[in-house]
Short mmCIF file of C-alpha atoms in Angstrom, two decimals:
data_model
loop_
_atom_site.label_atom_id
_atom_site.label_comp_id
_atom_site.label_asym_id
_atom_site.label_seq_id
_atom_site.Cartn_x
_atom_site.Cartn_y
_atom_site.Cartn_z
CA ALA J 1 82.63 122.74 102.37
CA GLN J 2 85.54 121.19 100.59
CA SER J 3 86.26 122.29 97.05
CA VAL J 4 89.01 122.20 94.48
CA THR J 5 89.56 124.81 91.78
CA GLN J 6 91.63 124.35 88.68
CA PRO J 7 91.53 127.78 87.03
CA ASP J 8 92.95 126.69 83.68
CA ILE J 9 90.58 124.65 81.55
CA HIS J 10 93.09 124.13 78.79
CA ILE J 11 96.83 124.74 78.44
CA THR J 12 99.07 124.41 75.40
CA VAL J 13 102.83 124.09 75.73
CA SER J 14 105.65 123.28 73.36
CA GLU J 15 107.52 120.03 73.78
CA GLY J 16 110.54 120.64 75.97
CA ALA J 17 109.03 123.66 77.67
CA SER J 18 108.25 123.79 81.38
CA LEU J 19 104.76 123.26 82.72
CA GLU J 20 102.80 124.44 85.73
CA LEU J 21 99.20 123.47 86.36
CA ARG J 22 97.40 125.36 89.07
CA CYS J 23 95.25 123.95 91.84
CA ASN J 24 93.60 125.74 94.75
CA TYR J 25 91.67 123.99 97.45
CA SER J 26 89.29 124.89 100.22
CA TYR J 27 89.40 122.68 103.29
CA GLY J 28 89.28 123.43 106.98
CA ALA J 29 91.86 120.97 108.22
CA THR J 30 95.19 119.73 106.91
CA PRO J 31 94.38 118.46 103.45
CA TYR J 32 95.43 115.31 101.71
CA LEU J 33 96.20 116.42 98.16
CA PHE J 34 96.55 114.50 94.93
CA TRP J 35 97.22 114.93 91.25
CA TYR J 36 95.84 112.41 88.77
CA VAL J 37 96.34 112.08 85.04
CA GLN J 38 93.81 110.70 82.60
CA SER J 39 94.69 109.75 79.05
CA PRO J 40 91.86 109.67 76.50
CA GLY J 41 89.49 106.79 77.10
CA GLN J 42 91.36 105.68 80.20
CA GLY J 43 90.86 105.70 83.92
CA LEU J 44 92.75 107.96 86.30
CA GLN J 45 96.32 107.31 87.33
CA LEU J 46 97.86 108.77 90.46
CA LEU J 47 100.81 111.09 89.72
CA LEU J 48 101.65 112.14 93.24
CA LYS J 49 100.23 112.83 96.66
CA TYR J 50 100.84 115.04 99.67
CA PHE J 51 99.90 113.98 103.18
CA SER J 52 102.39 115.80 105.41
CA GLY J 53 106.06 116.68 105.76
CA ASP J 54 108.14 118.07 102.94
CA THR J 55 105.98 120.46 100.96
CA LEU J 56 107.66 119.57 97.67
CA VAL J 57 106.64 116.11 96.56
CA GLN J 58 107.96 114.07 93.69
CA GLY J 59 105.79 111.87 91.55
CA ILE J 60 105.96 109.60 88.58
CA LYS J 61 106.88 110.64 85.04
CA GLY J 62 109.08 113.50 86.27
CA PHE J 63 106.26 115.50 87.86
CA GLU J 64 106.46 117.36 91.13
CA ALA J 65 104.07 119.50 93.15
CA GLU J 66 104.46 122.03 95.91
CA PHE J 67 102.04 122.47 98.78
CA LYS J 68 101.68 126.07 99.91
CA ARG J 69 99.40 126.34 102.90
CA SER J 70 99.37 130.15 102.90
CA GLN J 71 98.04 130.17 99.34
CA SER J 72 95.89 127.03 99.65
CA SER J 73 97.61 125.79 96.54
CA PHE J 74 99.07 122.56 95.25
CA ASN J 75 100.49 123.34 91.82
CA LEU J 76 101.86 120.64 89.56
CA ARG J 77 105.11 121.21 87.68
CA LYS J 78 107.34 119.53 85.17
CA PRO J 79 110.59 121.07 83.92
CA SER J 80 110.44 119.64 80.39
CA VAL J 81 107.23 118.40 78.83
CA HIS J 82 107.12 115.40 76.50
CA TRP J 83 104.52 114.83 73.81
CA SER J 84 103.25 111.83 75.77
CA ASP J 85 102.25 114.15 78.64
CA ALA J 86 99.26 115.37 76.64
CA ALA J 87 96.28 114.35 78.79
CA GLU J 88 93.71 115.62 81.28
CA TYR J 89 95.03 116.44 84.75
CA PHE J 90 92.93 116.45 87.88
CA CYS J 91 93.71 117.84 91.30
CA ALA J 92 91.88 116.28 94.24
CA VAL J 93 91.58 116.73 97.98
CA GLY J 94 90.86 113.95 100.44
CA ALA J 95 88.56 114.80 103.32
CA GLY J 96 89.63 113.41 106.65
CA ASN J 97 86.22 112.29 107.83
CA THR J 98 84.88 108.76 107.80
CA GLY J 99 84.74 107.25 104.35
CA ASN J 100 87.73 109.00 102.92
CA GLN J 101 85.72 111.18 100.59
CA PHE J 102 87.52 112.82 97.72
CA TYR J 103 86.75 116.03 95.88
CA PHE J 104 88.06 116.61 92.38
CA GLY J 105 88.72 119.73 90.39
CA THR J 106 87.20 120.13 86.95
CA GLY J 107 90.46 119.26 85.26
CA THR J 108 93.03 120.91 83.00
CA SER J 109 93.49 119.62 79.49
CA LEU J 110 97.10 119.72 78.32
CA THR J 111 98.07 119.92 74.66
CA VAL J 112 101.72 119.51 73.69
CA ILE J 113 102.83 120.93 70.35
CA PRO J 114 106.01 119.87 68.59
CA ASN F 1 96.05 90.78 90.05
CA ALA F 2 93.47 92.52 87.87
CA GLY F 3 93.07 95.58 90.14
CA VAL F 4 89.72 97.30 89.66
CA THR F 5 87.49 96.06 86.87
CA GLN F 6 84.17 97.40 85.63
CA THR F 7 81.42 95.66 83.70
CA PRO F 8 80.17 96.57 81.13
CA LYS F 9 82.50 98.95 79.28
CA PHE F 10 79.73 100.47 77.18
CA ARG F 11 75.94 100.50 77.40
CA VAL F 12 73.08 102.25 75.67
CA LEU F 13 69.76 102.47 77.51
CA LYS F 14 66.39 103.89 76.66
CA THR F 15 64.76 106.31 79.07
CA GLY F 16 63.05 104.41 81.86
CA GLN F 17 65.10 101.24 81.55
CA SER F 18 67.11 99.90 84.45
CA MET F 19 70.58 98.49 84.69
CA THR F 20 73.34 97.58 87.10
CA LEU F 21 77.01 98.41 86.78
CA LEU F 22 79.43 96.05 88.45
CA CYS F 23 82.73 97.03 90.03
CA ALA F 24 85.09 94.36 91.29
CA GLN F 25 88.45 94.66 93.03
CA ASP F 26 90.85 91.91 93.99
CA MET F 27 93.09 93.96 96.29
CA ASN F 28 91.06 93.40 99.48
CA HIS F 29 90.39 97.12 99.75
CA GLU F 30 87.98 98.35 102.39
CA TYR F 31 86.61 101.41 100.66
CA MET F 32 84.93 101.59 97.28
CA TYR F 33 83.48 104.49 95.33
CA TRP F 34 81.32 105.30 92.34
CA TYR F 35 81.93 108.53 90.40
CA ARG F 36 80.47 110.05 87.31
CA GLN F 37 82.52 112.15 84.93
CA ASP F 38 80.92 114.78 82.74
CA PRO F 39 82.64 117.29 80.46
CA GLY F 40 83.79 120.34 82.40
CA MET F 41 82.60 118.87 85.69
CA GLY F 42 85.47 116.69 86.78
CA LEU F 43 84.58 113.63 88.83
CA ARG F 44 81.63 113.75 91.18
CA LEU F 45 81.05 111.20 93.89
CA ILE F 46 77.76 109.31 93.63
CA HIS F 47 77.96 106.79 96.48
CA TYR F 48 80.67 105.16 98.46
CA SER F 49 81.18 102.28 100.87
CA VAL F 50 83.46 101.97 103.86
CA GLY F 51 83.05 98.23 104.14
CA GLU F 52 80.96 95.20 103.31
CA GLY F 53 77.31 95.83 103.93
CA THR F 54 77.64 99.62 104.34
CA THR F 55 77.00 102.40 101.84
CA ALA F 56 76.69 106.18 101.98
CA LYS F 57 75.63 109.02 99.72
CA GLY F 58 78.10 111.27 97.95
CA GLU F 59 77.58 114.55 96.14
CA VAL F 60 75.15 113.40 93.46
CA PRO F 61 73.25 110.31 94.71
CA ASP F 62 69.79 111.00 93.26
CA GLY F 63 68.61 108.41 90.76
CA TYR F 64 71.18 105.82 91.82
CA ASN F 65 71.29 102.99 94.32
CA VAL F 66 74.24 100.88 95.42
CA SER F 67 74.94 97.67 97.24
CA ARG F 68 78.06 96.07 98.73
CA LEU F 69 77.08 92.54 99.64
CA LYS F 70 80.62 91.26 99.16
CA LYS F 71 83.78 93.11 100.04
CA GLN F 72 85.18 92.81 96.56
CA ASN F 73 82.09 94.00 94.68
CA PHE F 74 80.29 97.33 94.55
CA LEU F 75 77.16 97.55 92.41
CA LEU F 76 75.64 100.74 91.03
CA GLY F 77 72.02 100.59 89.96
CA LEU F 78 69.87 102.85 87.87
CA GLU F 79 66.21 102.02 88.46
CA SER F 80 64.76 104.29 85.77
CA ALA F 81 67.40 105.76 83.51
CA ALA F 82 67.17 109.38 82.39
CA PRO F 83 69.13 111.22 79.67
CA SER F 84 70.78 113.28 82.43
CA GLN F 85 72.51 110.08 83.53
CA THR F 86 74.44 109.87 80.29
CA SER F 87 78.00 109.92 81.54
CA VAL F 88 81.18 107.99 82.07
CA TYR F 89 81.11 106.10 85.35
CA PHE F 90 84.25 105.26 87.27
CA CYS F 91 84.70 102.94 90.17
CA ALA F 92 87.59 103.26 92.60
CA SER F 93 88.84 101.48 95.69
CA THR F 94 91.10 102.44 98.57
CA PRO F 95 92.82 100.40 101.26
CA HIS F 96 91.87 101.04 104.87
CA LEU F 97 93.57 104.15 106.32
CA SER F 98 94.93 105.07 102.92
CA TYR F 99 93.97 107.90 100.65
CA GLU F 100 95.35 106.40 97.48
CA GLN F 101 92.55 105.56 95.08
CA TYR F 102 92.78 102.90 92.42
CA PHE F 103 90.47 103.50 89.49
CA GLY F 104 88.76 101.18 87.09
CA PRO F 105 88.74 101.81 83.33
CA GLY F 106 85.25 103.31 83.29
CA THR F 107 81.83 102.53 81.83
CA ARG F 108 80.41 104.78 79.14
CA LEU F 109 76.62 104.95 79.49
CA THR F 110 74.31 106.64 77.04
CA VAL F 111 70.62 107.11 77.81
CA THR F 112 68.45 108.00 74.84
#
């Protein structure tokens, strides 16, 4: 069965520091992978996606993620965090069967301190 | 272009009451989804639809029913609300052969 694990429930970083949020997935075939961001009281916004090709993908707001098949990972990174990046981050995998089902991780809450 | 909209934004129900949540999208997307979001649980798929007139169960379908009579609308019904259904509900839509989901702003439901 498909599943997504985000091992870090909460992360605190200083503004200007680098960030890496971890995501591991379980899926039998080539996965479609996503990172979403959710600000308080808001819906989810797509940061970036991986379907195939280059394993390093660029997204919005200066985020990037690297797909590593051998580690079943799709970690999200940002070289310099801004206070406005404080939010909840969700990793998701898209299953390739009919209906385009998606499976989400439990999320990582990011706090940015001055 | 409003994207994905959800009605209502907030609702309080008593146990046993019924209600319907409406999701509407104006992007002509084929697929539509209903999720619930609970603290520490991420988003869990309730039901989804691959086209007008078709629906299917997701991970947590019990206690919910859905209908997709029009391509642009996806309704989520609670026939007899229970406190365990207190949650934030999100609707999303996806174009055909795409995996990019567009989310609505959510509906916060409290069942007392």
